[in-house]
PDB file of C-alpha atoms in Angstrom:
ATOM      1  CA  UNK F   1      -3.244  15.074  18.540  1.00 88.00           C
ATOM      2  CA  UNK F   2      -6.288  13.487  16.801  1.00 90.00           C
ATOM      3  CA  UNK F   3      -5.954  12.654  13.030  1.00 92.00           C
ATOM      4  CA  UNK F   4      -8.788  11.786  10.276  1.00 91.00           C
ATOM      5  CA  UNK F   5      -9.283  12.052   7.087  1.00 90.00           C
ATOM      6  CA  UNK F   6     -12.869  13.201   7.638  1.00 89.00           C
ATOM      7  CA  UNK F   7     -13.856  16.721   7.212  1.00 88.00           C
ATOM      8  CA  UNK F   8     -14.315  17.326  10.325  1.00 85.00           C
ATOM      9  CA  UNK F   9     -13.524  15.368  14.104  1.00 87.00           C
ATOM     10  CA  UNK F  10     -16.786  13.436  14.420  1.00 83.00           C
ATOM     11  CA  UNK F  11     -18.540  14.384  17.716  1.00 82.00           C
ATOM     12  CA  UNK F  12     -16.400  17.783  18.397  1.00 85.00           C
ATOM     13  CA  UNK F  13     -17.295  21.280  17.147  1.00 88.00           C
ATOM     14  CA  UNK F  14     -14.392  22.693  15.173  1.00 90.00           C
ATOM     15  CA  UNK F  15     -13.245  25.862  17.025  1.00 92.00           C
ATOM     16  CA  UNK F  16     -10.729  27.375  14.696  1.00 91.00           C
ATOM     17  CA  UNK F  17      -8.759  26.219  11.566  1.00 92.00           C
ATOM     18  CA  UNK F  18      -4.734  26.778  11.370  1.00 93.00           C
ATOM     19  CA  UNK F  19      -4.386  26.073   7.298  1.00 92.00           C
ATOM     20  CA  UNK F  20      -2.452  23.444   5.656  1.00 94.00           C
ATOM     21  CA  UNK F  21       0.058  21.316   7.295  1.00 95.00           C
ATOM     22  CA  UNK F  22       2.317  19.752   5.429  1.00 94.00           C
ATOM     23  CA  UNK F  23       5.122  17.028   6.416  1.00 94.00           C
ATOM     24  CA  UNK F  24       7.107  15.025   3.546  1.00 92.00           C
ATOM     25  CA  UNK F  25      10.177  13.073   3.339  1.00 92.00           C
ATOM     26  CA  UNK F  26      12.714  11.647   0.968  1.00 89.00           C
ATOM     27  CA  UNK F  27      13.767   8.220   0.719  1.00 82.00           C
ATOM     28  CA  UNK F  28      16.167   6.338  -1.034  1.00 77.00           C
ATOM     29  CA  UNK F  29      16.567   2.439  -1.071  1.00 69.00           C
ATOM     30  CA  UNK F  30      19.539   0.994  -0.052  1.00 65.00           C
ATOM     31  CA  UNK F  31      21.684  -1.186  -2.159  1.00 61.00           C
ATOM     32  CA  UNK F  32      21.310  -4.229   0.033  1.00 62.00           C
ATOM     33  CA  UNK F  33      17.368  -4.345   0.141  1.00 65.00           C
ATOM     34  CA  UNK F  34      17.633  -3.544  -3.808  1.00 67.00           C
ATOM     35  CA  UNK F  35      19.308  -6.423  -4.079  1.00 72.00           C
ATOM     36  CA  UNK F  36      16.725  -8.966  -1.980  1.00 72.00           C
ATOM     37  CA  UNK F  37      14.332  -7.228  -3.607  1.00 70.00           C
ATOM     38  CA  UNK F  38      15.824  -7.988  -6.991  1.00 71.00           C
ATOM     39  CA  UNK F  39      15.763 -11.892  -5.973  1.00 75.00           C
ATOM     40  CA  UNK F  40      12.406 -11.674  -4.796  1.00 75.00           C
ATOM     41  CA  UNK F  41      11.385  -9.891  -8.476  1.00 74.00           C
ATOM     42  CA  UNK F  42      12.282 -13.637 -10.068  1.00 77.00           C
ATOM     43  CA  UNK F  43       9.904 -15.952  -7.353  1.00 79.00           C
ATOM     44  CA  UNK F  44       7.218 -13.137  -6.776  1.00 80.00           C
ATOM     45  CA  UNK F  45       5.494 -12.334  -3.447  1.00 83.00           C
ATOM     46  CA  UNK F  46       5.602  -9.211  -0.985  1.00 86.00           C
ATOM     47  CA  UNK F  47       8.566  -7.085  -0.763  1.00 83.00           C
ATOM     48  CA  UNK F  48       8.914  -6.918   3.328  1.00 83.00           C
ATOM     49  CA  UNK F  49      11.618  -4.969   3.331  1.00 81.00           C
ATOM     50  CA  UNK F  50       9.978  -2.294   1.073  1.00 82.00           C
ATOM     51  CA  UNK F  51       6.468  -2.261   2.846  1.00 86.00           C
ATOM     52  CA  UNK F  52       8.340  -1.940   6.056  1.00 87.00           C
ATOM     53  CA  UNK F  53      10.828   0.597   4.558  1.00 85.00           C
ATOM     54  CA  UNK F  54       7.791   2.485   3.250  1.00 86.00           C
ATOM     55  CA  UNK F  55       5.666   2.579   6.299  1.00 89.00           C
ATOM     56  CA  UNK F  56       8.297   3.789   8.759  1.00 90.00           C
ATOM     57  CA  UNK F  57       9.005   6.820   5.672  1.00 90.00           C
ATOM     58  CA  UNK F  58       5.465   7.380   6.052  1.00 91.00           C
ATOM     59  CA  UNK F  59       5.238   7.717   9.615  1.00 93.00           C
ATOM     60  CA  UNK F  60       7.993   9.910   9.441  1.00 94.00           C
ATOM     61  CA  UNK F  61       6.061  11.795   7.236  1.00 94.00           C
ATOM     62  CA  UNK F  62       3.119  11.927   9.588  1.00 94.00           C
ATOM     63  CA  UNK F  63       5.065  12.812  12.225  1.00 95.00           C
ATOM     64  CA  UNK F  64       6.639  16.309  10.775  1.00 95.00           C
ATOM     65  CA  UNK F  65       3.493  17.248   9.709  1.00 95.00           C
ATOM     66  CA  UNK F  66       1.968  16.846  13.432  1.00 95.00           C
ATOM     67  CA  UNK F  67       5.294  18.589  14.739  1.00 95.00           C
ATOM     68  CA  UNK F  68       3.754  21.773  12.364  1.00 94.00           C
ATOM     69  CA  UNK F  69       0.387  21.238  13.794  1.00 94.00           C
ATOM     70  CA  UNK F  70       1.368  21.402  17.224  1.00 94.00           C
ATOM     71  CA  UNK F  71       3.596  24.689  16.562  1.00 94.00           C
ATOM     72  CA  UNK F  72       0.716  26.342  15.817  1.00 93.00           C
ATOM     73  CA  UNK F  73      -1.039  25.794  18.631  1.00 92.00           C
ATOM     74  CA  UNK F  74      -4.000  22.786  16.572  1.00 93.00           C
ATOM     75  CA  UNK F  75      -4.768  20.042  18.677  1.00 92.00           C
ATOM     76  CA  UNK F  76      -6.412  17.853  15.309  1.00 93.00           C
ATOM     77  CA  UNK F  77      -5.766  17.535  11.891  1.00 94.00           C
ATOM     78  CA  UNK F  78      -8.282  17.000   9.896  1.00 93.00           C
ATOM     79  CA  UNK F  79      -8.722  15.893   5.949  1.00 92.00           C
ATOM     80  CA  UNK F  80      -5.416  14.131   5.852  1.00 93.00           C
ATOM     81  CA  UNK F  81      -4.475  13.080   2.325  1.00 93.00           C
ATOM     82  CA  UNK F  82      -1.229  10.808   1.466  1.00 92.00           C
ATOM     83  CA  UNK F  83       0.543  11.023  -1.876  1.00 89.00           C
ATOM     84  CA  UNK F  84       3.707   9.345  -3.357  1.00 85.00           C
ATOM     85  CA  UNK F  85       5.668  10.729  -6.227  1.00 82.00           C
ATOM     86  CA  UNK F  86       8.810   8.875  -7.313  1.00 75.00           C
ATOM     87  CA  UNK F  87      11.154  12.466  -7.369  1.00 73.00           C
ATOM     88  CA  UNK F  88      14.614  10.268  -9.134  1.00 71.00           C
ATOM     89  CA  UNK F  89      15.622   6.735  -9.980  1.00 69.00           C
ATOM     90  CA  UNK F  90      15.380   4.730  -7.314  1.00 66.00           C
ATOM     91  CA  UNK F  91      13.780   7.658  -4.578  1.00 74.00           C
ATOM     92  CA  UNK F  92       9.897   8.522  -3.498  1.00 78.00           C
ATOM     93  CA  UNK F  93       8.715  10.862  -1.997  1.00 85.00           C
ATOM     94  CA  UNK F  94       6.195  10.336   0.463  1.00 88.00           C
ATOM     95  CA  UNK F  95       4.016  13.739   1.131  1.00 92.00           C
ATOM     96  CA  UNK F  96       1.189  13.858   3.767  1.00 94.00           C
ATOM     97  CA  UNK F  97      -0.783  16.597   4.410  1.00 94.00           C
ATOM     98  CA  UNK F  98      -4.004  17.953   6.101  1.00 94.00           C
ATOM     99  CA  UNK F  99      -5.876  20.914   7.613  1.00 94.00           C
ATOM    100  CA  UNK F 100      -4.553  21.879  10.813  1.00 95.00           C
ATOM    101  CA  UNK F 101      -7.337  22.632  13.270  1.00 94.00           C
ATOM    102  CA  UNK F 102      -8.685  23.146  16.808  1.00 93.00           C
ATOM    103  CA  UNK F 103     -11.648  21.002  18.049  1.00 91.00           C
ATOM    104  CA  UNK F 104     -13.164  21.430  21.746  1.00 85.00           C
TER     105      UNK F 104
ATOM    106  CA  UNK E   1      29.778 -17.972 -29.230  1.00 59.00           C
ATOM    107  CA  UNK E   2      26.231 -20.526 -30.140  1.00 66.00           C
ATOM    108  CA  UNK E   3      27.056 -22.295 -26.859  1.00 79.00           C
ATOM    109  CA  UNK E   4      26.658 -19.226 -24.590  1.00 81.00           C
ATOM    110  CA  UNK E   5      23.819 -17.976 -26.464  1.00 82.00           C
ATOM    111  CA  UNK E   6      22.074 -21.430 -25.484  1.00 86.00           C
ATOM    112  CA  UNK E   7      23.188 -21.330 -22.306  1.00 87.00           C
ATOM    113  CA  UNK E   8      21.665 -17.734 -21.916  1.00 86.00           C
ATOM    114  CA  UNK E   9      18.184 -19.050 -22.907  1.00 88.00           C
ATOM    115  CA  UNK E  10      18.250 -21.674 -20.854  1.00 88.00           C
ATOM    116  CA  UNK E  11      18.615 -19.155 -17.556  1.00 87.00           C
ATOM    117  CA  UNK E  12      15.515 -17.483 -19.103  1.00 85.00           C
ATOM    118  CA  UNK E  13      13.542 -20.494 -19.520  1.00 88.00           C
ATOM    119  CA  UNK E  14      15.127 -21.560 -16.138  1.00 88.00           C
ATOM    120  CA  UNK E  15      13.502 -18.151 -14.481  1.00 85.00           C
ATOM    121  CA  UNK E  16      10.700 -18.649 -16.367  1.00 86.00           C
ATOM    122  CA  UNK E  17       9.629 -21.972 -14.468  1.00 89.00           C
ATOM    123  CA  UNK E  18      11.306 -21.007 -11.583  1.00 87.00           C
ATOM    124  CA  UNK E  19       8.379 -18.338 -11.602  1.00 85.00           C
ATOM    125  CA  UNK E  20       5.389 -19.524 -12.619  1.00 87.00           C
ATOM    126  CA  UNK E  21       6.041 -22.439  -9.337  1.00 89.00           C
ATOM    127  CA  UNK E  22       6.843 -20.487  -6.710  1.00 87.00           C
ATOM    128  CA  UNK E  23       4.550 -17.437  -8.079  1.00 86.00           C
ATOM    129  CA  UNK E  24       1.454 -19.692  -8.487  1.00 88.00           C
ATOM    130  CA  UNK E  25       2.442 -21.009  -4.946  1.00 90.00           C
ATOM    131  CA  UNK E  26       2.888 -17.711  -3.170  1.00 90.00           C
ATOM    132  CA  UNK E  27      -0.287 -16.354  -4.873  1.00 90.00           C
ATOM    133  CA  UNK E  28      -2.648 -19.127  -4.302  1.00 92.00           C
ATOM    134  CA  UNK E  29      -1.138 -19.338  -0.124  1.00 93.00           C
ATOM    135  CA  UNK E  30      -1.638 -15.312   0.027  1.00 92.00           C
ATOM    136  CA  UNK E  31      -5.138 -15.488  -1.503  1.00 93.00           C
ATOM    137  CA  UNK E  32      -6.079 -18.323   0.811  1.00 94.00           C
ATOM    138  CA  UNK E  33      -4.777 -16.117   3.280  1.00 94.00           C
ATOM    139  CA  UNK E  34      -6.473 -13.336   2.465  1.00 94.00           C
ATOM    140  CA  UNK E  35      -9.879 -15.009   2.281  1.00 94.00           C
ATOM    141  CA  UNK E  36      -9.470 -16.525   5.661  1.00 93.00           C
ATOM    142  CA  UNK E  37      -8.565 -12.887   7.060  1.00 93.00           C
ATOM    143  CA  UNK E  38     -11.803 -11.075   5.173  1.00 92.00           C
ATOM    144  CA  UNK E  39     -14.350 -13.387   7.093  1.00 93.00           C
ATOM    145  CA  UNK E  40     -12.827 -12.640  10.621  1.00 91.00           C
ATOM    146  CA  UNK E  41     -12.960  -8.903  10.240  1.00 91.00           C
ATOM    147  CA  UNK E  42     -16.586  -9.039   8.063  1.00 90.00           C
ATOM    148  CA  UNK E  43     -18.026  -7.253  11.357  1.00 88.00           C
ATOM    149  CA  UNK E  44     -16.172  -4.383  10.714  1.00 90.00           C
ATOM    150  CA  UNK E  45     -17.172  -2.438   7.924  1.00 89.00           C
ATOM    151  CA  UNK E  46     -14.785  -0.087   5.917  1.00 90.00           C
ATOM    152  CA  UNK E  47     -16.457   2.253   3.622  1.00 89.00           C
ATOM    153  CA  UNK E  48     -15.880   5.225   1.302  1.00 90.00           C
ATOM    154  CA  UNK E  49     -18.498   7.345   2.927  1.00 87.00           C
ATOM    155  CA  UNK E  50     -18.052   9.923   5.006  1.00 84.00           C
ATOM    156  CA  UNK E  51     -21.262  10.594   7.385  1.00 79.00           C
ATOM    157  CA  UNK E  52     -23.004   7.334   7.822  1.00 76.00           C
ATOM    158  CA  UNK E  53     -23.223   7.375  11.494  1.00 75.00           C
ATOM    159  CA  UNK E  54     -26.628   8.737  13.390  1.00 75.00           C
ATOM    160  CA  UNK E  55     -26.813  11.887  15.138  1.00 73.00           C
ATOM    161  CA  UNK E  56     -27.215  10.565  18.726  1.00 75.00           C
ATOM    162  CA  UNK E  57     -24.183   8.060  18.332  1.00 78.00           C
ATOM    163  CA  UNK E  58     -21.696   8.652  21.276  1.00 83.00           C
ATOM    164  CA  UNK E  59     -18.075   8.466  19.981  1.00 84.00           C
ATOM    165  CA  UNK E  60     -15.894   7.032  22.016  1.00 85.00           C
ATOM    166  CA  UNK E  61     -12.487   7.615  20.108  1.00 86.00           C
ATOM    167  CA  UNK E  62     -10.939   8.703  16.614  1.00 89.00           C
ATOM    168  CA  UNK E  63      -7.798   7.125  15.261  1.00 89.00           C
ATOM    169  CA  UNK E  64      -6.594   7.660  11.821  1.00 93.00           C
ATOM    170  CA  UNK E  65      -5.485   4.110  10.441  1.00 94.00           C
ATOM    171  CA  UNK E  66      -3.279   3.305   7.819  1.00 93.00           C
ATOM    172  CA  UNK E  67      -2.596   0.079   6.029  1.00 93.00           C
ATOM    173  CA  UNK E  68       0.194  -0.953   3.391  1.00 92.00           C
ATOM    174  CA  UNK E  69       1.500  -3.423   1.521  1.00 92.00           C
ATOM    175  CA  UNK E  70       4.565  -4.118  -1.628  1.00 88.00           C
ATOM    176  CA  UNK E  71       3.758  -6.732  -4.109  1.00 89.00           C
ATOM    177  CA  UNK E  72       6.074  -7.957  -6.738  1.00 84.00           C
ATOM    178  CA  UNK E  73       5.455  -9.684  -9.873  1.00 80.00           C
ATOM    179  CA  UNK E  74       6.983 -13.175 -10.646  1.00 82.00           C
ATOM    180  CA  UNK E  75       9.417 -13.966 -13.039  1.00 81.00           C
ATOM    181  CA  UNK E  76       7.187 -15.859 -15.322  1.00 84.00           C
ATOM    182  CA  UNK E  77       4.206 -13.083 -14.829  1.00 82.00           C
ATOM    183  CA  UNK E  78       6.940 -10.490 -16.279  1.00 79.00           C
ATOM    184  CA  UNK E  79       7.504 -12.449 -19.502  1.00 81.00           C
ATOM    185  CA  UNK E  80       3.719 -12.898 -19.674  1.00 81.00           C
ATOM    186  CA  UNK E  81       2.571  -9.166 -19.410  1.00 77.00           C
ATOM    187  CA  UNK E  82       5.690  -8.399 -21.898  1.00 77.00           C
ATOM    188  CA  UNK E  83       3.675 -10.622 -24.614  1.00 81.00           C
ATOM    189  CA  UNK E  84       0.430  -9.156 -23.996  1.00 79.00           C
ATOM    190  CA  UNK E  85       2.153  -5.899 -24.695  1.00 74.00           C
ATOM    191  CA  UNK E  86       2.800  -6.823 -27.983  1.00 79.00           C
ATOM    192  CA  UNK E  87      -0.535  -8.660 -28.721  1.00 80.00           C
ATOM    193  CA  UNK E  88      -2.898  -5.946 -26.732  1.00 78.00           C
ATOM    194  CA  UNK E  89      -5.617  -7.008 -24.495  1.00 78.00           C
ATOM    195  CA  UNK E  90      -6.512  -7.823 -20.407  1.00 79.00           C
ATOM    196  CA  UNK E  91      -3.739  -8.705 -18.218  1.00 78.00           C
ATOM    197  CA  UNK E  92      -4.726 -10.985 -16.249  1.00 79.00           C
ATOM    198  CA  UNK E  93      -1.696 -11.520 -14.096  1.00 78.00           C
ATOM    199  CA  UNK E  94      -1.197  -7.850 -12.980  1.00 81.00           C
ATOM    200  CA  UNK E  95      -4.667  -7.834 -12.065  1.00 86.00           C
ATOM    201  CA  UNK E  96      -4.503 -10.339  -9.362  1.00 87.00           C
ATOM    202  CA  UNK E  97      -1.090  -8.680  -8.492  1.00 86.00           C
ATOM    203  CA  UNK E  98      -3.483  -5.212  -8.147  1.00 89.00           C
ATOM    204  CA  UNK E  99      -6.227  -6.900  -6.099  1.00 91.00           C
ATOM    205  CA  UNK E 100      -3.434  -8.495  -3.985  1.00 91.00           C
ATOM    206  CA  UNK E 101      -2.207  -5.849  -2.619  1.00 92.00           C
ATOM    207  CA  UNK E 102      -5.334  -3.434  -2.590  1.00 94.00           C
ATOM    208  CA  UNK E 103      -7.238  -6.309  -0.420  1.00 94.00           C
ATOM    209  CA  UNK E 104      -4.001  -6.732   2.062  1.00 94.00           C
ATOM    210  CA  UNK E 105      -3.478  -3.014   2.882  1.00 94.00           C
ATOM    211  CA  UNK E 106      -7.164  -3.227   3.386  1.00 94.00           C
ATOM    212  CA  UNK E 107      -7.060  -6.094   5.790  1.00 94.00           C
ATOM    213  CA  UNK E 108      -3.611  -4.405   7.416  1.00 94.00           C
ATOM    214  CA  UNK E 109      -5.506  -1.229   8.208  1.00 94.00           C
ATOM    215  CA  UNK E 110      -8.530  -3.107   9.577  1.00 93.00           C
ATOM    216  CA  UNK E 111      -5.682  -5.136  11.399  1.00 93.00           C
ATOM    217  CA  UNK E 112      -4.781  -1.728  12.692  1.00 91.00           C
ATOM    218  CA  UNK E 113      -8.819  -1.343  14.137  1.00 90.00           C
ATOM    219  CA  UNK E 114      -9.924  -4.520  16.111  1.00 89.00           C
ATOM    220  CA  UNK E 115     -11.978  -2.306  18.848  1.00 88.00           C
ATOM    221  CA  UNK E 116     -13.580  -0.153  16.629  1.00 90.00           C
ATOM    222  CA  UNK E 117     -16.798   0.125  14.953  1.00 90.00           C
ATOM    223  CA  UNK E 118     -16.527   0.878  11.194  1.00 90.00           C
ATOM    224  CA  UNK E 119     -13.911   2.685   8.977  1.00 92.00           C
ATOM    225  CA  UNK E 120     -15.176   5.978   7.269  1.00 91.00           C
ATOM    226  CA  UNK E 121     -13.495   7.931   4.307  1.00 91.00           C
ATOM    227  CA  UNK E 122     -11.413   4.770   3.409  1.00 94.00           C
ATOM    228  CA  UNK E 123      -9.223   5.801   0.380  1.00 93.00           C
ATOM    229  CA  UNK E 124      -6.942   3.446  -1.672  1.00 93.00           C
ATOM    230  CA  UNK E 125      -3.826   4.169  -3.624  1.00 91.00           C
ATOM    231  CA  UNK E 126      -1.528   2.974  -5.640  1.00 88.00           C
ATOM    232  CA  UNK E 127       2.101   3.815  -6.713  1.00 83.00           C
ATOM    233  CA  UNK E 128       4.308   1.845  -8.851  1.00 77.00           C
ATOM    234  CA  UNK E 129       7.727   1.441  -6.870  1.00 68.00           C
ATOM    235  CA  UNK E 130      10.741  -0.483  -7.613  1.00 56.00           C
ATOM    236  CA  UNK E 131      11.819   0.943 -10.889  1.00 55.00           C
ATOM    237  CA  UNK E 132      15.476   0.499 -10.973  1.00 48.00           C
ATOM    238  CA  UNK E 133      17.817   1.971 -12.490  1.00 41.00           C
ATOM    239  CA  UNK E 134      17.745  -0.603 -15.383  1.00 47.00           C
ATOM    240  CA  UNK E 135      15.480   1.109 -17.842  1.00 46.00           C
ATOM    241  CA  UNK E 136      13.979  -1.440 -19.904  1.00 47.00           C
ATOM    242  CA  UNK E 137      12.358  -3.403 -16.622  1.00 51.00           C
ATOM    243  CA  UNK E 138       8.823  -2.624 -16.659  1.00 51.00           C
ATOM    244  CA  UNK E 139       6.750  -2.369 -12.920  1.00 54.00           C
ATOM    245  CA  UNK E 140       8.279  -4.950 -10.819  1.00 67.00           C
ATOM    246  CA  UNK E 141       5.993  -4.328  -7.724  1.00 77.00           C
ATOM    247  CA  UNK E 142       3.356  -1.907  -6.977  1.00 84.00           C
ATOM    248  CA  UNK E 143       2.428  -0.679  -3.761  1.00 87.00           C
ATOM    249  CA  UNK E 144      -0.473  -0.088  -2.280  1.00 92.00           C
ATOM    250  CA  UNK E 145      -2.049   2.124   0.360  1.00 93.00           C
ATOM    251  CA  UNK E 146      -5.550   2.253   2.652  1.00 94.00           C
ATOM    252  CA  UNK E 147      -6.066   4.735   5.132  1.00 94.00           C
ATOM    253  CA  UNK E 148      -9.252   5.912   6.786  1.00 94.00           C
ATOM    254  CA  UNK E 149     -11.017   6.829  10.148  1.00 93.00           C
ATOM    255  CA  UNK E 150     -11.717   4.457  12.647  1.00 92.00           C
ATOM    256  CA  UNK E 151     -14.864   4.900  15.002  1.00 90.00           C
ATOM    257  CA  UNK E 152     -15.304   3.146  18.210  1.00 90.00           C
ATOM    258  CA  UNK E 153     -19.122   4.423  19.657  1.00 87.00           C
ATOM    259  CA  UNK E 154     -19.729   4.285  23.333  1.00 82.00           C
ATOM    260  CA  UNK E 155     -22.043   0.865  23.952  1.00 74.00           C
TER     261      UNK E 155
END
């Protein structure tokens, strides 16, 4: 499965388009990590555990929108977008999507 | 019922300086950091644009990269930003905690594209995470995300 976020696969004629795929997921933190993040709020610095937490929720993300892709027969998707919305207290969503698409 | 009132500031003020040393520290070690980073990966260009590349350039491979990173304010920042919020006027402090993070999910996605050529269609956002469920705490950390297309061209 090739992914961009260009319009198009660079160097391979698009050969049919599928529509949008979309793939999001939920996440909550967890009270432990809230609370080493809370500690790290007084010295400053990066939050680890929350760029970590965030990346794997992303790839999850990624991952159910190439499981879409590949259901309908695409073998690219193109013009991927990523977008975070905080849905409660505490939870994000993390929503990718892109045009699903078959490429020579 | 004075005593523990003075004994509450004094955890603030505590905070307070227990901020501003370890957040100067961690900021100037991440910017030296960063810096140091920048000038390795100069030969690989990231850009916003999307068609840059010449018509007879052989493409070797396409990978979608992705770089992130969570900063969070300091202690002493906190306090800061809530004062300019009553005076008005630049923050100066969540600006370097903005160009922080935006330059480290840059270098993390470059991170992510040693072999290739150059990095089309990079986008950059932002999302404010961290709000807890204590309402009156204002951003504590901010995220920030870089994605874009790598190109490797045949040599």
């Amino acid at each position: 499965m090739i992914l961009t976020n260009l319009e198009n696969v660079p160097g391979k004629a698009t050969v049919e388009h599928f529509g949008i795929v979309a793939g999001s997921t939920v996440r909550a933190k967890h009270i432990g990590r809230d609370f080493m993040a809370g500690l790290k709020n007084i010295v400053g610095g990066e939050l680890c555990a929350y760029t970590e937490l965030l990346r794997e929720s992303r790839q999850q993300a990624t991952d159910r929108m190439i499981s879409k892709a590949e259901q309908l027969g695409a073998n690219a998707v193109v013009n991927i977008r990523f977008s975070t919305s905080s849905v409660a207290q505490g939870a994000a969503e993390l929503y990718v999507y892109g045009t699903a698409v078959k490429v020579e | 019922m004075f005593n523990l009132e003075l004994i509450q500031l004094y955890i603030v003020l505590f905070f307070i300086i227990l901020g501003f040393i370890t957040g100067t520290l961690i900021e100037k070690r991440h910017y030296r950091s960063i810096k140091e980073r920048e000038l390795k990966f100069l030969k690989l260009p990231a850009v916003t644009i999307k068609n840059v590349l010449d018509k007879e350039a052989i493409i070797n491979d396409v990978n979608f990269v992705t770089g992130s990173a969570v900063i969070s304010l300091d202690y002493f920042k906190r306090f800061l930003a809530g004062l300019y919020n009553f005076f008005g006027g630049e923050i100066k402090s969540y600006e370097s905690l903005l160009d922080r993070a935006r330059r480290e999910a840059i270098l993390r996605m470059k991170e992510k594209a040693v072999d290739a050529d150059i990095i089309l269609n990079v986008r950059i956002e932002t999302s404010a995470i961290g709000k807890s469920a204590e309402k009156r705490k204002t951003i504590g950390s901010i995220e920030a995300i870089a994605y874009g297309t790598a190109i490797t061209l045949k040599k």
